[in-house]
Each structure stands twice: as C-alpha cells, then as structure tokens.
Amino acid sequence: GDIDLLRQVFINLGTNALQACRDRPFLLIRCGRSTDGGLSVEFSDSGEGMTPEVQEKLFRPFFTTRSDGVGLGLAISHRIIEAHGGRIEVESAIGKGSCFRVRLPGPGAQGAEETAPRRTALSRVG
C-alpha cells in the first residue's frame, strides 16, 4: 500500500478519537492480523459516542459534527482505505465512546495487486 496515504488515515482516526474525548481522554490503538491474513487496526476512544443517524453520515463529504470541522477527513480516509481494497467499520454508542476499525487485505489476497491505489486518483488534506 501507499504508506503516506495510510499514515494520513491513521493520523486522522487518532486525531478524531482524541478530539471526541473531552474530560478524560483515552485512546486505545490495537493492531494485528485478521483471520484472512490481512491487517486490522482499531482506534477506540472514551468520547461521547454517536447516534446511529450520525454513524450513517460519517463518511459523506462535508458532514461534520464539529463547529470547526470541514467534514473531509473521514470521507477521504474512507476512500483511501477502499482504494487499498479494505474497509472502515465503526461501532459507537452514546455514553460509551467509539471504535473505528480499519481492515486491509493481506499482500497475497485475491485482487490485492489490482486494488493497489494510484496516487493520482486520491486527494490529500493537510
């Protein structure tokens, strides 16, 4: 994969998680191999959590819940992960925080070569 683009995704998810925490910030990052040989990276926070309605809109461009947000970070992150043949999942509940899970296929996964991202097809933020 493209290390610069993946770094951008992981920095964005970590920053968002810390911004979601107000009084007692807590961020847990876990990574490991999934059962299919791919990579799984989780960002769990102690924030307020999100309603199902907010979760449905998370990856839409220009959707934000922050007054100073632009709403592009998660949309671009989602697109980067999809370009790598992976997916981003979210679990969240009001009062219990959120967990964003990035799943990327292993190097030997069927179609891994075909789904390698092309730098020119993606935008960068920041």
N, CA, C and O atoms as a GROMACS GRO file, in nm:
protein
  504
    1GLY      N    1   0.081  -0.119   0.000
    1GLY     CA    2   0.000   0.000   0.000
    1GLY      C    3   0.085   0.125   0.000
    1GLY      O    4   0.208   0.119   0.012
    2ASP      N    5   0.020   0.235  -0.014
    2ASP     CA    6   0.087   0.365  -0.013
    2ASP      C    7   0.102   0.411   0.132
    2ASP      O    8   0.003   0.450   0.196
    3ILE      N    9   0.222   0.407   0.183
    3ILE     CA   10   0.246   0.436   0.325
    3ILE      C   11   0.205   0.578   0.362
    3ILE      O   12   0.154   0.600   0.472
    4ASP      N   13   0.226   0.674   0.274
    4ASP     CA   14   0.188   0.813   0.305
    4ASP      C   15   0.037   0.828   0.319
    4ASP      O   16  -0.010   0.897   0.410
    5LEU      N   17  -0.037   0.765   0.230
    5LEU     CA   18  -0.183   0.773   0.238
    5LEU      C   19  -0.236   0.699   0.361
    5LEU      O   20  -0.327   0.747   0.429
    6LEU      N   21  -0.179   0.582   0.389
    6LEU     CA   22  -0.223   0.508   0.507
    6LEU      C   23  -0.188   0.583   0.635
    6LEU      O   24  -0.266   0.584   0.730
    7ARG      N   25  -0.072   0.646   0.638
    7ARG     CA   26  -0.034   0.729   0.754
    7ARG      C   27  -0.138   0.840   0.773
    7ARG      O   28  -0.179   0.869   0.886
    8GLN      N   29  -0.181   0.901   0.664
    8GLN     CA   30  -0.281   1.007   0.671
    8GLN      C   31  -0.410   0.956   0.735
    8GLN      O   32  -0.470   1.024   0.817
    9VAL      N   33  -0.453   0.836   0.697
    9VAL     CA   34  -0.574   0.776   0.754
    9VAL      C   35  -0.557   0.755   0.904
    9VAL      O   36  -0.644   0.792   0.982
   10PHE      N   37  -0.445   0.695   0.944
   10PHE     CA   38  -0.425   0.662   1.085
   10PHE      C   39  -0.411   0.787   1.171
   10PHE      O   40  -0.460   0.790   1.284
   11ILE      N   41  -0.344   0.889   1.120
   11ILE     CA   42  -0.335   1.016   1.194
   11ILE      C   43  -0.473   1.078   1.208
   11ILE      O   44  -0.508   1.129   1.315
   12ASN      N   45  -0.552   1.074   1.102
   12ASN     CA   46  -0.687   1.131   1.106
   12ASN      C   47  -0.774   1.058   1.208
   12ASN      O   48  -0.842   1.123   1.288
   13LEU      N   49  -0.771   0.926   1.207
   13LEU     CA   50  -0.854   0.850   1.302
   13LEU      C   51  -0.810   0.874   1.446
   13LEU      O   52  -0.895   0.888   1.534
   14GLY      N   53  -0.680   0.880   1.470
   14GLY     CA   54  -0.631   0.908   1.605
   14GLY      C   55  -0.666   1.047   1.652
   14GLY      O   56  -0.706   1.066   1.766
   15THR      N   57  -0.650   1.145   1.564
   15THR     CA   58  -0.683   1.284   1.598
   15THR      C   59  -0.832   1.298   1.626
   15THR      O   60  -0.871   1.362   1.724
   16ASN      N   61  -0.915   1.239   1.541
   16ASN     CA   62  -1.060   1.245   1.563
   16ASN      C   63  -1.098   1.182   1.697
   16ASN      O   64  -1.181   1.236   1.770
   17ALA      N   65  -1.036   1.069   1.729
   17ALA     CA   66  -1.067   1.000   1.854
   17ALA      C   67  -1.032   1.088   1.975
   17ALA      O   68  -1.110   1.098   2.069
   18LEU      N   69  -0.916   1.151   1.970
   18LEU     CA   70  -0.876   1.237   2.082
   18LEU      C   71  -0.966   1.361   2.091
   18LEU      O   72  -0.996   1.407   2.201
   19GLN      N   73  -1.007   1.414   1.978
   19GLN     CA   74  -1.097   1.530   1.979
   19GLN      C   75  -1.235   1.494   2.032
   19GLN      O   76  -1.306   1.580   2.084
   20ALA      N   77  -1.275   1.369   2.018
   20ALA     CA   78  -1.406   1.325   2.067
   20ALA      C   79  -1.408   1.313   2.219
   20ALA      O   80  -1.514   1.316   2.281
   21CYS      N   81  -1.290   1.299   2.280
   21CYS     CA   82  -1.280   1.284   2.425
   21CYS      C   83  -1.270   1.423   2.488
   21CYS      O   84  -1.191   1.506   2.445
   22ARG      N   85  -1.349   1.446   2.588
   22ARG     CA   86  -1.347   1.579   2.649
   22ARG      C   87  -1.281   1.579   2.786
   22ARG      O   88  -1.171   1.633   2.800
   23ASP      N   89  -1.345   1.521   2.884
   23ASP     CA   90  -1.295   1.530   3.021
   23ASP      C   91  -1.175   1.440   3.048
   23ASP      O   92  -1.072   1.487   3.095
   24ARG      N   93  -1.187   1.314   3.017
   24ARG     CA   94  -1.079   1.219   3.043
   24ARG      C   95  -1.043   1.148   2.913
   24ARG      O   96  -1.095   1.039   2.885
   25PRO      N   97  -0.956   1.209   2.834
   25PRO     CA   98  -0.924   1.148   2.705
   25PRO      C   99  -0.854   1.014   2.720
   25PRO      O  100  -0.762   0.997   2.799
   26PHE      N  101  -0.902   0.919   2.643
   26PHE     CA  102  -0.843   0.786   2.640
   26PHE      C  103  -0.852   0.735   2.497
   26PHE      O  104  -0.959   0.734   2.436
   27LEU      N  105  -0.740   0.694   2.444
   27LEU     CA  106  -0.734   0.639   2.309
   27LEU      C  107  -0.657   0.508   2.316
   27LEU      O  108  -0.544   0.504   2.364
   28LEU      N  109  -0.718   0.402   2.267
   28LEU     CA  110  -0.653   0.272   2.260
   28LEU      C  111  -0.640   0.236   2.113
   28LEU      O  112  -0.738   0.233   2.038
   29ILE      N  113  -0.517   0.207   2.072
   29ILE     CA  114  -0.491   0.166   1.934
   29ILE      C  115  -0.442   0.022   1.940
   29ILE      O  116  -0.344  -0.009   2.007
   30ARG      N  117  -0.513  -0.064   1.869
   30ARG     CA  118  -0.474  -0.205   1.863
   30ARG      C  119  -0.457  -0.245   1.718
   30ARG      O  120  -0.534  -0.203   1.631
   31CYS      N  121  -0.357  -0.324   1.692
   31CYS     CA  122  -0.340  -0.374   1.556
   31CYS      C  123  -0.297  -0.520   1.559
   31CYS      O  124  -0.235  -0.566   1.655
   32GLY      N  125  -0.330  -0.589   1.454
   32GLY     CA  126  -0.295  -0.729   1.444
   32GLY      C  127  -0.338  -0.786   1.311
   32GLY      O  128  -0.393  -0.716   1.226
   33ARG      N  129  -0.314  -0.914   1.295
   33ARG     CA  130  -0.354  -0.984   1.174
   33ARG      C  131  -0.497  -1.034   1.188
   33ARG      O  132  -0.536  -1.084   1.293
   34SER      N  133  -0.573  -1.021   1.082
   34SER     CA  134  -0.707  -1.076   1.081
   34SER      C  135  -0.698  -1.223   1.039
   34SER      O  136  -0.593  -1.270   0.997
   35THR      N  137  -0.807  -1.294   1.051
   35THR     CA  138  -0.807  -1.437   1.021
   35THR      C  139  -0.774  -1.467   0.876
   35THR      O  140  -0.728  -1.577   0.844
   36ASP      N  141  -0.796  -1.371   0.786
   36ASP     CA  142  -0.764  -1.394   0.645
   36ASP      C  143  -0.622  -1.348   0.608
   36ASP      O  144  -0.587  -1.345   0.491
   37GLY      N  145  -0.541  -1.314   0.710
   37GLY     CA  146  -0.403  -1.272   0.684
   37GLY      C  147  -0.387  -1.124   0.660
   37GLY      O  148  -0.276  -1.077   0.637
   38GLY      N  149  -0.497  -1.051   0.663
   38GLY     CA  150  -0.491  -0.907   0.644
   38GLY      C  151  -0.455  -0.836   0.773
   38GLY      O  152  -0.423  -0.898   0.874
   39LEU      N  153  -0.460  -0.706   0.769
   39LEU     CA  154  -0.427  -0.622   0.883
   39LEU      C  155  -0.554  -0.560   0.940
   39LEU      O  156  -0.642  -0.517   0.866
   40SER      N  157  -0.562  -0.557   1.072
   40SER     CA  158  -0.674  -0.492   1.139
   40SER      C  159  -0.616  -0.390   1.237
   40SER      O  160  -0.531  -0.424   1.319
   41VAL      N  161  -0.661  -0.265   1.229
   41VAL     CA  162  -0.617  -0.159   1.319
   41VAL      C  163  -0.741  -0.094   1.378
   41VAL      O  164  -0.830  -0.050   1.304
   42GLU      N  165  -0.747  -0.087   1.511
   42GLU     CA  166  -0.862  -0.030   1.581
   42GLU      C  167  -0.822   0.094   1.659
   42GLU      O  168  -0.715   0.100   1.720
   43PHE      N  169  -0.909   0.194   1.654
   43PHE     CA  170  -0.894   0.317   1.732
   43PHE      C  171  -1.018   0.328   1.820
   43PHE      O  172  -1.126   0.359   1.771
   44SER      N  173  -1.002   0.304   1.950
   44SER     CA  174  -1.114   0.311   2.045
   44SER      C  175  -1.095   0.431   2.135
   44SER      O  176  -0.985   0.454   2.186
   45ASP      N  177  -1.201   0.508   2.155
   45ASP     CA  178  -1.191   0.628   2.238
   45ASP      C  179  -1.294   0.627   2.350
   45ASP      O  180  -1.386   0.545   2.352
   46SER      N  181  -1.276   0.719   2.443
   46SER     CA  182  -1.366   0.733   2.557
   46SER      C  183  -1.458   0.852   2.538
   46SER      O  184  -1.503   0.913   2.636
   47GLY      N  185  -1.487   0.887   2.414
   47GLY     CA  186  -1.571   1.003   2.384
   47GLY      C  187  -1.718   0.979   2.414
   47GLY      O  188  -1.756   0.881   2.478
   48GLU      N  189  -1.799   1.071   2.368
   48GLU     CA  190  -1.942   1.069   2.395
   48GLU      C  191  -2.017   0.962   2.318
   48GLU      O  192  -2.128   0.925   2.355
   49GLY      N  193  -1.958   0.912   2.211
   49GLY     CA  194  -2.029   0.817   2.125
   49GLY      C  195  -2.115   0.889   2.023
   49GLY      O  196  -2.130   1.011   2.028
   50MET      N  197  -2.172   0.814   1.932
   50MET     CA  198  -2.252   0.871   1.824
   50MET      C  199  -2.383   0.798   1.808
   50MET      O  200  -2.393   0.678   1.834
   51THR      N  201  -2.483   0.871   1.767
   51THR     CA  202  -2.612   0.811   1.738
   51THR      C  203  -2.603   0.732   1.606
   51THR      O  204  -2.512   0.756   1.527
   52PRO      N  205  -2.694   0.641   1.582
   52PRO     CA  206  -2.695   0.568   1.454
   52PRO      C  207  -2.710   0.663   1.335
   52PRO      O  208  -2.655   0.637   1.228
   53GLU      N  209  -2.784   0.772   1.353
   53GLU     CA  210  -2.804   0.868   1.244
   53GLU      C  211  -2.672   0.934   1.205
   53GLU      O  212  -2.644   0.952   1.087
   54VAL      N  213  -2.590   0.970   1.304
   54VAL     CA  214  -2.460   1.030   1.276
   54VAL      C  215  -2.369   0.927   1.212
   54VAL      O  216  -2.297   0.959   1.117
   55GLN      N  217  -2.371   0.804   1.260
   55GLN     CA  218  -2.285   0.699   1.206
   55GLN      C  219  -2.314   0.675   1.057
   55GLN      O  220  -2.222   0.645   0.980
   56GLU      N  221  -2.440   0.686   1.018
   56GLU     CA  222  -2.477   0.666   0.877
   56GLU      C  223  -2.415   0.770   0.786
   56GLU      O  224  -2.393   0.743   0.668
   57LYS      N  225  -2.388   0.890   0.838
   57LYS     CA  226  -2.339   1.001   0.756
   57LYS      C  227  -2.189   1.023   0.766
   57LYS      O  228  -2.135   1.107   0.694
   58LEU      N  229  -2.121   0.951   0.853
   58LEU     CA  230  -1.981   0.977   0.885
   58LEU      C  231  -1.888   0.993   0.766
   58LEU      O  232  -1.801   1.079   0.766
   59PHE      N  233  -1.905   0.911   0.665
   59PHE     CA  234  -1.809   0.908   0.555
   59PHE      C  235  -1.853   0.993   0.435
   59PHE      O  236  -1.792   0.986   0.328
   60ARG      N  237  -1.959   1.071   0.453
   60ARG     CA  238  -2.004   1.161   0.347
   60ARG      C  239  -1.919   1.288   0.347
   60ARG      O  240  -1.891   1.344   0.453
   61PRO      N  241  -1.877   1.333   0.227
   61PRO     CA  242  -1.800   1.457   0.222
   61PRO      C  243  -1.879   1.574   0.281
   61PRO      O  244  -1.999   1.589   0.257
   62PHE      N  245  -1.811   1.656   0.357
   62PHE     CA  246  -1.861   1.777   0.421
   62PHE      C  247  -1.956   1.754   0.537
   62PHE      O  248  -2.016   1.848   0.588
   63PHE      N  249  -1.972   1.629   0.580
   63PHE     CA  250  -2.050   1.604   0.701
   63PHE      C  251  -1.958   1.616   0.821
   63PHE      O  252  -1.852   1.553   0.824
   64THR      N  253  -1.997   1.696   0.919
   64THR     CA  254  -1.918   1.712   1.041
   64THR      C  255  -2.010   1.740   1.158
   64THR      O  256  -2.120   1.794   1.141
   65THR      N  257  -1.966   1.703   1.275
   65THR     CA  258  -2.039   1.735   1.398
   65THR      C  259  -1.964   1.842   1.477
   65THR      O  260  -2.013   1.887   1.581
   66ARG      N  261  -1.848   1.882   1.430
   66ARG     CA  262  -1.767   1.983   1.499
   66ARG      C  263  -1.789   2.120   1.437
   66ARG      O  264  -1.801   2.133   1.315
   67SER      N  265  -1.795   2.222   1.521
   67SER     CA  266  -1.817   2.358   1.471
   67SER      C  267  -1.699   2.407   1.388
   67SER      O  268  -1.717   2.491   1.300
   68ASP      N  269  -1.579   2.357   1.415
   68ASP     CA  270  -1.461   2.399   1.339
   68ASP      C  271  -1.418   2.296   1.235
   68ASP      O  272  -1.310   2.307   1.178
   69GLY      N  273  -1.502   2.197   1.210
   69GLY     CA  274  -1.468   2.090   1.116
   69GLY      C  275  -1.510   2.122   0.975
   69GLY      O  276  -1.601   2.201   0.951
   70VAL      N  277  -1.441   2.058   0.881
   70VAL     CA  278  -1.471   2.074   0.739
   70VAL      C  279  -1.552   1.955   0.688
   70VAL      O  280  -1.633   1.970   0.596
   71GLY      N  281  -1.530   1.839   0.746
   71GLY     CA  282  -1.605   1.720   0.706
   71GLY      C  283  -1.543   1.644   0.591
   71GLY      O  284  -1.612   1.574   0.518
   72LEU      N  285  -1.412   1.657   0.574
   72LEU     CA  286  -1.346   1.583   0.466
   72LEU      C  287  -1.256   1.470   0.516
   72LEU      O  288  -1.228   1.377   0.441
   73GLY      N  289  -1.212   1.476   0.640
   73GLY     CA  290  -1.116   1.378   0.692
   73GLY      C  291  -1.163   1.235   0.680
   73GLY      O  292  -1.091   1.151   0.626
   74LEU      N  293  -1.281   1.205   0.730
   74LEU     CA  294  -1.330   1.067   0.725
   74LEU      C  295  -1.370   1.026   0.583
   74LEU      O  296  -1.353   0.910   0.545
   75ALA      N  297  -1.421   1.119   0.505
   75ALA     CA  298  -1.457   1.087   0.366
   75ALA      C  299  -1.333   1.049   0.287
   75ALA      O  300  -1.335   0.951   0.212
   76ILE      N  301  -1.226   1.124   0.303
   76ILE     CA  302  -1.101   1.094   0.232
   76ILE      C  303  -1.039   0.966   0.287
   76ILE      O  304  -0.990   0.883   0.210
   77SER      N  305  -1.041   0.949   0.418
   77SER     CA  306  -0.987   0.827   0.479
   77SER      C  307  -1.060   0.704   0.427
   77SER      O  308  -0.997   0.603   0.394
   78HIS      N  309  -1.191   0.713   0.419
   78HIS     CA  310  -1.272   0.602   0.368
   78HIS      C  311  -1.232   0.568   0.225
   78HIS      O  312  -1.217   0.451   0.189
   79ARG      N  313  -1.215   0.670   0.145
   79ARG     CA  314  -1.178   0.650   0.004
   79ARG      C  315  -1.038   0.587  -0.008
   79ARG      O  316  -1.016   0.501  -0.093
   80ILE      N  317  -0.946   0.630   0.075
   80ILE     CA  318  -0.810   0.575   0.073
   80ILE      C  319  -0.812   0.426   0.108
   80ILE      O  320  -0.749   0.345   0.042
   81ILE      N  321  -0.886   0.392   0.213
   81ILE     CA  322  -0.892   0.252   0.256
   81ILE      C  323  -0.960   0.166   0.149
   81ILE      O  324  -0.916   0.055   0.122
   82GLU      N  325  -1.066   0.216   0.090
   82GLU     CA  326  -1.132   0.141  -0.019
   82GLU      C  327  -1.038   0.123  -0.138
   82GLU      O  328  -1.039   0.018  -0.202
   83ALA      N  329  -0.956   0.224  -0.168
   83ALA     CA  330  -0.862   0.214  -0.279
   83ALA      C  331  -0.756   0.108  -0.252
   83ALA      O  332  -0.695   0.054  -0.345
   84HIS      N  333  -0.733   0.078  -0.125
   84HIS     CA  334  -0.639  -0.027  -0.086
   84HIS      C  335  -0.709  -0.164  -0.076
   84HIS      O  336  -0.647  -0.262  -0.035
   85GLY      N  337  -0.835  -0.171  -0.112
   85GLY     CA  338  -0.909  -0.296  -0.106
   85GLY      C  339  -0.962  -0.329   0.032
   85GLY      O  340  -1.001  -0.443   0.058
   86GLY      N  341  -0.963  -0.231   0.122
   86GLY     CA  342  -1.007  -0.253   0.259
   86GLY      C  343  -1.138  -0.185   0.290
   86GLY      O  344  -1.211  -0.142   0.201
   87ARG      N  345  -1.166  -0.176   0.420
   87ARG     CA  346  -1.289  -0.111   0.464
   87ARG      C  347  -1.268  -0.052   0.604
   87ARG      O  348  -1.181  -0.095   0.679
   88ILE      N  349  -1.350   0.047   0.637
   88ILE     CA  350  -1.352   0.105   0.771
   88ILE      C  351  -1.488   0.073   0.831
   88ILE      O  352  -1.592   0.096   0.770
   89GLU      N  353  -1.486   0.020   0.953
   89GLU     CA  354  -1.608  -0.010   1.026
   89GLU      C  355  -1.611   0.077   1.150
   89GLU      O  356  -1.507   0.115   1.203
   90VAL      N  357  -1.732   0.110   1.196
   90VAL     CA  358  -1.744   0.189   1.318
   90VAL      C  359  -1.846   0.126   1.410
   90VAL      O  360  -1.952   0.081   1.366
   91GLU      N  361  -1.813   0.123   1.538
   91GLU     CA  362  -1.906   0.082   1.643
   91GLU      C  363  -1.909   0.197   1.743
   91GLU      O  364  -1.805   0.246   1.785
   92SER      N  365  -2.028   0.239   1.780
   92SER     CA  366  -2.039   0.350   1.872
   92SER      C  367  -2.172   0.345   1.945
   92SER      O  368  -2.272   0.297   1.891
   93ALA      N  369  -2.171   0.394   2.067
   93ALA     CA  370  -2.293   0.404   2.146
   93ALA      C  371  -2.282   0.529   2.232
   93ALA      O  372  -2.176   0.558   2.288
   94ILE      N  373  -2.391   0.600   2.244
   94ILE     CA  374  -2.393   0.722   2.326
   94ILE      C  375  -2.348   0.687   2.468
   94ILE      O  376  -2.398   0.593   2.530
   95GLY      N  377  -2.254   0.766   2.518
   95GLY     CA  378  -2.203   0.747   2.653
   95GLY      C  379  -2.097   0.639   2.666
   95GLY      O  380  -2.045   0.618   2.776
   96LYS      N  381  -2.065   0.570   2.557
   96LYS     CA  382  -1.969   0.459   2.566
   96LYS      C  383  -1.851   0.474   2.471
   96LYS      O  384  -1.765   0.386   2.467
   97GLY      N  385  -1.843   0.581   2.397
   97GLY     CA  386  -1.730   0.600   2.306
   97GLY      C  387  -1.751   0.533   2.172
   97GLY      O  388  -1.859   0.484   2.140
   98SER      N  389  -1.643   0.534   2.094
   98SER     CA  390  -1.649   0.481   1.958
   98SER      C  391  -1.525   0.397   1.928
   98SER      O  392  -1.420   0.414   1.990
   99CYS      N  393  -1.540   0.308   1.833
   99CYS     CA  394  -1.428   0.227   1.785
   99CYS      C  395  -1.433   0.227   1.633
   99CYS      O  396  -1.531   0.183   1.572
  100PHE      N  397  -1.327   0.276   1.572
  100PHE     CA  398  -1.311   0.270   1.427
  100PHE      C  399  -1.213   0.158   1.397
  100PHE      O  400  -1.103   0.154   1.453
  101ARG      N  401  -1.253   0.067   1.310
  101ARG     CA  402  -1.170  -0.048   1.276
  101ARG      C  403  -1.138  -0.042   1.127
  101ARG      O  404  -1.228  -0.038   1.043
  102VAL      N  405  -1.010  -0.041   1.096
  102VAL     CA  406  -0.964  -0.044   0.957
  102VAL      C  407  -0.921  -0.187   0.927
  102VAL      O  408  -0.842  -0.245   1.001
  103ARG      N  409  -0.974  -0.242   0.819
  103ARG     CA  410  -0.936  -0.377   0.776
  103ARG      C  411  -0.876  -0.367   0.637
  103ARG      O  412  -0.938  -0.316   0.543
  104LEU      N  413  -0.754  -0.416   0.625
  104LEU     CA  414  -0.684  -0.415   0.497
  104LEU      C  415  -0.649  -0.559   0.459
  104LEU      O  416  -0.613  -0.639   0.545
  105PRO      N  417  -0.660  -0.592   0.331
  105PRO     CA  418  -0.627  -0.728   0.288
  105PRO      C  419  -0.477  -0.754   0.298
  105PRO      O  420  -0.396  -0.662   0.291
  106GLY      N  421  -0.442  -0.882   0.314
  106GLY     CA  422  -0.301  -0.920   0.316
  106GLY      C  423  -0.242  -0.911   0.177
  106GLY      O  424  -0.316  -0.902   0.079
  107PRO      N  425  -0.108  -0.914   0.168
  107PRO     CA  426  -0.043  -0.900   0.037
  107PRO      C  427  -0.078  -1.011  -0.061
  107PRO      O  428  -0.070  -0.991  -0.183
  108GLY      N  429  -0.115  -1.128  -0.011
  108GLY     CA  430  -0.150  -1.239  -0.100
  108GLY      C  431  -0.298  -1.251  -0.130
  108GLY      O  432  -0.340  -1.345  -0.196
  109ALA      N  433  -0.378  -1.154  -0.081
  109ALA     CA  434  -0.523  -1.161  -0.101
  109ALA      C  435  -0.557  -1.150  -0.248
  109ALA      O  436  -0.492  -1.079  -0.324
  110GLN      N  437  -0.660  -1.222  -0.287
  110GLN     CA  438  -0.704  -1.218  -0.427
  110GLN      C  439  -0.740  -1.076  -0.465
  110GLN      O  440  -0.821  -1.012  -0.397
  111GLY      N  441  -0.682  -1.027  -0.571
  111GLY     CA  442  -0.711  -0.892  -0.619
  111GLY      C  443  -0.630  -0.785  -0.550
  111GLY      O  444  -0.650  -0.667  -0.578
  112ALA      N  445  -0.537  -0.822  -0.459
  112ALA     CA  446  -0.458  -0.721  -0.387
  112ALA      C  447  -0.378  -0.635  -0.483
  112ALA      O  448  -0.369  -0.514  -0.464
  113GLU      N  449  -0.320  -0.696  -0.585
  113GLU     CA  450  -0.243  -0.619  -0.682
  113GLU      C  451  -0.334  -0.525  -0.761
  113GLU      O  452  -0.296  -0.411  -0.792
  114GLU      N  453  -0.452  -0.573  -0.794
  114GLU     CA  454  -0.544  -0.494  -0.875
  114GLU      C  455  -0.600  -0.375  -0.799
  114GLU      O  456  -0.637  -0.275  -0.861
  115THR      N  457  -0.607  -0.384  -0.664
  115THR     CA  458  -0.668  -0.276  -0.588
  115THR      C  459  -0.566  -0.180  -0.530
  115THR      O  460  -0.602  -0.091  -0.453
  116ALA      N  461  -0.437  -0.195  -0.567
  116ALA     CA  462  -0.336  -0.102  -0.516
  116ALA      C  463  -0.373   0.039  -0.560
  116ALA      O  464  -0.407   0.060  -0.677
  117PRO      N  465  -0.367   0.134  -0.469
  117PRO     CA  466  -0.410   0.270  -0.502
  117PRO      C  467  -0.314   0.339  -0.599
  117PRO      O  468  -0.195   0.309  -0.604
  118ARG      N  469  -0.369   0.428  -0.674
  118ARG     CA  470  -0.289   0.513  -0.761
  118ARG      C  471  -0.287   0.650  -0.699
  118ARG      O  472  -0.392   0.707  -0.670
  119ARG      N  473  -0.170   0.704  -0.679
  119ARG     CA  474  -0.156   0.834  -0.614
  119ARG      C  475  -0.239   0.943  -0.680
  119ARG      O  476  -0.296   1.028  -0.612
  120THR      N  477  -0.248   0.942  -0.810
  120THR     CA  478  -0.318   1.048  -0.880
  120THR      C  479  -0.468   1.044  -0.862
  120THR      O  480  -0.536   1.142  -0.893
  121ALA      N  481  -0.520   0.931  -0.813
  121ALA     CA  482  -0.666   0.917  -0.802
  121ALA      C  483  -0.720   0.968  -0.670
  121ALA      O  484  -0.842   0.977  -0.653
  122LEU      N  485  -0.631   1.003  -0.576
  122LEU     CA  486  -0.677   1.042  -0.443
  122LEU      C  487  -0.630   1.182  -0.408
  122LEU      O  488  -0.524   1.226  -0.453
  123SER      N  489  -0.708   1.250  -0.328
  123SER     CA  490  -0.673   1.383  -0.281
  123SER      C  491  -0.610   1.375  -0.145
  123SER      O  492  -0.634   1.279  -0.071
  124ARG      N  493  -0.532   1.471  -0.110
  124ARG     CA  494  -0.472   1.479   0.023
  124ARG      C  495  -0.528   1.601   0.095
  124ARG      O  496  -0.562   1.702   0.032
  125VAL      N  497  -0.537   1.590   0.226
  125VAL     CA  498  -0.577   1.704   0.308
  125VAL      C  499  -0.464   1.731   0.404
  125VAL      O  500  -0.409   1.638   0.464
  126GLY      N  501  -0.428   1.857   0.419
  126GLY     CA  502  -0.326   1.895   0.518
  126GLY      C  503  -0.190   1.872   0.478
  126GLY      O  504  -0.098   1.900   0.555
   0.00000   0.00000   0.00000
